mmCIF file with all atom_site columns, C-alpha atoms in Angstrom:
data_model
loop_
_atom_site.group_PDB
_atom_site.id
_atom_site.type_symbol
_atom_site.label_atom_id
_atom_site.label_alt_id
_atom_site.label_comp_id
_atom_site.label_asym_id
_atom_site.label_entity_id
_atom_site.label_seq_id
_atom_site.pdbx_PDB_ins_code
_atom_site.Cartn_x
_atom_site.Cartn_y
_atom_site.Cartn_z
_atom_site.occupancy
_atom_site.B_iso_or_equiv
_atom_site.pdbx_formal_charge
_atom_site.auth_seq_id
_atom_site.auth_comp_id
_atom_site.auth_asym_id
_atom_site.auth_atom_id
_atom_site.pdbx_PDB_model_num
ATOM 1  C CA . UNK A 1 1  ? 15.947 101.211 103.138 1.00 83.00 ? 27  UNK A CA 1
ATOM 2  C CA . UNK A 1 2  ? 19.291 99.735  100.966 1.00 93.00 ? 28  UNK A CA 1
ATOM 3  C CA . UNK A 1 3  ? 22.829 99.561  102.027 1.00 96.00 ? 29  UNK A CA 1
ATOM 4  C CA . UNK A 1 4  ? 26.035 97.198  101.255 1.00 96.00 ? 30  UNK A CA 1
ATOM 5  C CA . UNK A 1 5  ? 29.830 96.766  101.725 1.00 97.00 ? 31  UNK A CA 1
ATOM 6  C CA . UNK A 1 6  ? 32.160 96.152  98.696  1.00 97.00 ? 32  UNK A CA 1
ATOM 7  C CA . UNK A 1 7  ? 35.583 95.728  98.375  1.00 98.00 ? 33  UNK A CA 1
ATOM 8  C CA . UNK A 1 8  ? 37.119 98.719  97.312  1.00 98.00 ? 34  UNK A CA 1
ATOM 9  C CA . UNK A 1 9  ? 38.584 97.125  93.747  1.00 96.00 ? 35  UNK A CA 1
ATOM 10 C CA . UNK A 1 10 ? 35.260 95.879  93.286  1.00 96.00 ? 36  UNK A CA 1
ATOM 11 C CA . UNK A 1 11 ? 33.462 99.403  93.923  1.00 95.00 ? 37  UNK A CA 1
ATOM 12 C CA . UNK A 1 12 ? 29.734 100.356 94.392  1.00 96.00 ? 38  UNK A CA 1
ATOM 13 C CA . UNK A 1 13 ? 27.405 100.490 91.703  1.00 96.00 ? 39  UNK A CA 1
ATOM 14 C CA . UNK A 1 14 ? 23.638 100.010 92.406  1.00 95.00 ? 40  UNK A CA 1
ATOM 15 C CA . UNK A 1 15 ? 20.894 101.139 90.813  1.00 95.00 ? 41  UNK A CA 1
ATOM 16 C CA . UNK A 1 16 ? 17.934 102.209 93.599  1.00 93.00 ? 42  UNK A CA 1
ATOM 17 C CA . UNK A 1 17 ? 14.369 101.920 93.057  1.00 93.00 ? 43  UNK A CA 1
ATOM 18 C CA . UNK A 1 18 ? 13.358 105.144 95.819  1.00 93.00 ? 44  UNK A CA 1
ATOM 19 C CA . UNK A 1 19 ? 9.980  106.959 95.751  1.00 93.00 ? 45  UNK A CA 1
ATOM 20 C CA . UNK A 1 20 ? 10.137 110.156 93.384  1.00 93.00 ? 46  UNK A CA 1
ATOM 21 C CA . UNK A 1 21 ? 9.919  113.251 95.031  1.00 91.00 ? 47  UNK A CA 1
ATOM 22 C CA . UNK A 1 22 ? 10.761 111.776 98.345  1.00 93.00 ? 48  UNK A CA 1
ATOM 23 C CA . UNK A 1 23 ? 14.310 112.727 100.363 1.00 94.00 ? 49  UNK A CA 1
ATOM 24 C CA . UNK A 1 24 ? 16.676 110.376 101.751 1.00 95.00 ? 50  UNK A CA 1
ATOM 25 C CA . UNK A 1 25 ? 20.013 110.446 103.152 1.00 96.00 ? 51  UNK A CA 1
ATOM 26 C CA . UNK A 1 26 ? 23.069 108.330 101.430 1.00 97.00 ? 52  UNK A CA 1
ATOM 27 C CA . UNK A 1 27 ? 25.713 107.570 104.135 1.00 98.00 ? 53  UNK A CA 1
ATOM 28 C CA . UNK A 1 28 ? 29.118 106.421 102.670 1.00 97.00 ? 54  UNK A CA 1
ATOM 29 C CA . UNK A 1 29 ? 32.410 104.889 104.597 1.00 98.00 ? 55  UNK A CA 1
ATOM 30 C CA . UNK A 1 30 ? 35.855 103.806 103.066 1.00 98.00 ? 56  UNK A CA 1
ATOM 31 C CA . UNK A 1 31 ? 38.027 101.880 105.161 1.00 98.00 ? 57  UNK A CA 1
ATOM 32 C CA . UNK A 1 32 ? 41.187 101.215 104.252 1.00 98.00 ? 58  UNK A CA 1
ATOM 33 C CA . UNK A 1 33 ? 44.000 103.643 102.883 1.00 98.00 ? 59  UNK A CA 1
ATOM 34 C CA . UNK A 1 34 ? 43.664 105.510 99.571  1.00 98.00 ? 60  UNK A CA 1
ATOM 35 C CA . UNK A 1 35 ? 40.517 107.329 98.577  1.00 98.00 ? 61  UNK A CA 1
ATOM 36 C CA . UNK A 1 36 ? 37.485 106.866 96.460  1.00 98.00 ? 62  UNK A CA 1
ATOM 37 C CA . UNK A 1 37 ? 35.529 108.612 94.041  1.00 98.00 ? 63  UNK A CA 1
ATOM 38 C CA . UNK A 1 38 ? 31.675 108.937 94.797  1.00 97.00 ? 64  UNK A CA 1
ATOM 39 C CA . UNK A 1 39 ? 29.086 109.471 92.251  1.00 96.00 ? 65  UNK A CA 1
ATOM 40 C CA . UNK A 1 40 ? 25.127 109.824 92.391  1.00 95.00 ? 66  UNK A CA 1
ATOM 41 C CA . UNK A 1 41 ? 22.589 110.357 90.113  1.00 92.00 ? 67  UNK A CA 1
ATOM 42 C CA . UNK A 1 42 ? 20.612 113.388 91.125  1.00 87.00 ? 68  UNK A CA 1
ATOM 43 C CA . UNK A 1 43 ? 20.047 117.024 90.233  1.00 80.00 ? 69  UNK A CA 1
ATOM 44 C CA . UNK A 1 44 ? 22.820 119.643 91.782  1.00 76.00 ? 70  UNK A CA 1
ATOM 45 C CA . UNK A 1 45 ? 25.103 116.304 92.735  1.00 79.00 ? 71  UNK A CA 1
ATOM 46 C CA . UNK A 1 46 ? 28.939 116.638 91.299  1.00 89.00 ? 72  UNK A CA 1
ATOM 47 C CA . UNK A 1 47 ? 31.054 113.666 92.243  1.00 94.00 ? 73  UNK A CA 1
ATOM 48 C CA . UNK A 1 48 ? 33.244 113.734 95.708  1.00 95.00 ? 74  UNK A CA 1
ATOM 49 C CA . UNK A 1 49 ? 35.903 112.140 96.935  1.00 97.00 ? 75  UNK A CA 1
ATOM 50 C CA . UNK A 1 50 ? 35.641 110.090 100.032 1.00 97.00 ? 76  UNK A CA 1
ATOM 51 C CA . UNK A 1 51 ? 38.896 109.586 102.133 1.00 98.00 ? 77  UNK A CA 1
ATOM 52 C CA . UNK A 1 52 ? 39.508 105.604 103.487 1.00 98.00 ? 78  UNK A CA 1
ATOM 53 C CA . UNK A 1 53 ? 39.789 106.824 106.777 1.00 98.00 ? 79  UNK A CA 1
ATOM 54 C CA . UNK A 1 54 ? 36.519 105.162 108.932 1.00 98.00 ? 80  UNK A CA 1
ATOM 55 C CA . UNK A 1 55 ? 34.966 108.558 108.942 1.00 98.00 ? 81  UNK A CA 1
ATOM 56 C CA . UNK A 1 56 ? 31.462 108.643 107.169 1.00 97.00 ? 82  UNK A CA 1
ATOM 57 C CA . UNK A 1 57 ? 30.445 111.250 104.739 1.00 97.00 ? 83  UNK A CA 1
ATOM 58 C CA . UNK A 1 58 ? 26.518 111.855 104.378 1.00 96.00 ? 84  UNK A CA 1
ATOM 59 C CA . UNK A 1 59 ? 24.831 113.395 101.358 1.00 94.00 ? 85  UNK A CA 1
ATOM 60 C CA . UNK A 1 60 ? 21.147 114.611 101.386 1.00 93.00 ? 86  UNK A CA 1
ATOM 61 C CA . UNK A 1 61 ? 18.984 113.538 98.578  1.00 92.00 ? 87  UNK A CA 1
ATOM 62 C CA . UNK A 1 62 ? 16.098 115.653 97.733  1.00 89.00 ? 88  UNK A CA 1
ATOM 63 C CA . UNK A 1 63 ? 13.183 115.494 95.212  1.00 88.00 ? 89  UNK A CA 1
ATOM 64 C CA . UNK A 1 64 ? 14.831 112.493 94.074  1.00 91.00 ? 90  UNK A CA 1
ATOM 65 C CA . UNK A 1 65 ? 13.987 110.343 90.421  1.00 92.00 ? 91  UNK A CA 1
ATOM 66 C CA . UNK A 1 66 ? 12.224 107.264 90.811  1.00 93.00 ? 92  UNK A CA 1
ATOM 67 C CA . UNK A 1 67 ? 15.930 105.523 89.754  1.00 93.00 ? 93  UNK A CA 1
ATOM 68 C CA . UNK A 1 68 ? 19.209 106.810 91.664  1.00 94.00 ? 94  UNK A CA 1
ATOM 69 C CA . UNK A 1 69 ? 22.841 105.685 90.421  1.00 95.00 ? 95  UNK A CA 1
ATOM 70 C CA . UNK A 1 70 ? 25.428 104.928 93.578  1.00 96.00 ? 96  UNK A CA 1
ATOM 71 C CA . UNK A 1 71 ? 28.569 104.758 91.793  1.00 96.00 ? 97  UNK A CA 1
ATOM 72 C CA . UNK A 1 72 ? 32.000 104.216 94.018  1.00 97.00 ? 98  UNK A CA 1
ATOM 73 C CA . UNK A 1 73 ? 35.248 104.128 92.578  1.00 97.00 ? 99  UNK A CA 1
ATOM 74 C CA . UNK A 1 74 ? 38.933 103.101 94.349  1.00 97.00 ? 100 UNK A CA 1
ATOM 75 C CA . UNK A 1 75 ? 41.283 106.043 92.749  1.00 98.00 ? 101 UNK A CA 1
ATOM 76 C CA . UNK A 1 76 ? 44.878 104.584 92.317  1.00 97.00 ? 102 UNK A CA 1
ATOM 77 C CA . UNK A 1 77 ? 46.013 102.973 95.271  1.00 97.00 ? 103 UNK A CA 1
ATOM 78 C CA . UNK A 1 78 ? 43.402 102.950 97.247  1.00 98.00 ? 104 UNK A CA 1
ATOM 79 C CA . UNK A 1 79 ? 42.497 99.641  98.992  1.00 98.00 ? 105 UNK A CA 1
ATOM 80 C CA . UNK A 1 80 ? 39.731 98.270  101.384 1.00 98.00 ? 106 UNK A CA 1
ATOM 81 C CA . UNK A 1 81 ? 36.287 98.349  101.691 1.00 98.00 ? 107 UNK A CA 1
ATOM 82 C CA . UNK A 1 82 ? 33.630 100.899 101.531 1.00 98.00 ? 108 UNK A CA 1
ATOM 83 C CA . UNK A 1 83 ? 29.618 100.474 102.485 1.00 97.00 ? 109 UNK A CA 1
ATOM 84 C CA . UNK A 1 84 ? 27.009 102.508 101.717 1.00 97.00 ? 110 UNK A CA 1
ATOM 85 C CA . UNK A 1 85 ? 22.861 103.003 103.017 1.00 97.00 ? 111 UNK A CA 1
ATOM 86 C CA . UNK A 1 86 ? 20.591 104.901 101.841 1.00 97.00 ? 112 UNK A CA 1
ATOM 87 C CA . UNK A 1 87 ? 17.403 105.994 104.436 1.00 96.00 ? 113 UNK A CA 1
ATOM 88 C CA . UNK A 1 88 ? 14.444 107.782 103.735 1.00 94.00 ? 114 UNK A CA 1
ATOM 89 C CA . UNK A 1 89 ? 13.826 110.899 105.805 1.00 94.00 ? 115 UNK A CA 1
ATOM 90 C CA . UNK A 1 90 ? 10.834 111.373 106.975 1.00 86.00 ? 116 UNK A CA 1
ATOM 91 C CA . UNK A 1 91 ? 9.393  114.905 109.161 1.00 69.00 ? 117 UNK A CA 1
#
């Protein structure tokens, strides 16, 4: 469906156009050192924090708006670069 790779400092904020009601799946990765502070725009969603350590974290969407907010922040010290996608699931 949507993904990209920032630079940490830079951060991730996209604004995705997804079909309401559907579900999807939001994979995110930081690589680097530090951590980051993930943030997304749907119902029963509170923000995590995502470790720069290669390992991915994955975060169901359901009954999503027609409009989801990806929002990744570097906390102090963190460096690197984190991607994110975002797939539909289907079944």
């Amino acid at each position: 469906m949507e993904s990209g790779v920032e630079r940490v400092r830079d951060g991730i904020h996209t604004r995705s156009v997804l079909s309401a009601g559907a579900s999807y799946s939001l994979a995110v990765v930081c690589s680097g050192a530090g951590e980051v502070r993930l943030t997304v725009s749907v119902k029963r969603s509170a923000p995590r924090t995502v470790a720069c350590d290669g390992v991915p974290v994955r975060q169901r969407l359901v009954e999503v708006p027609a409009h989801v907010e990806v929002d990744v922040d570097g906390l102090a010290g963190a460096s690197g670069i984190v991607g994110w996608r975002i797939d539909e699931v289907t079944g």
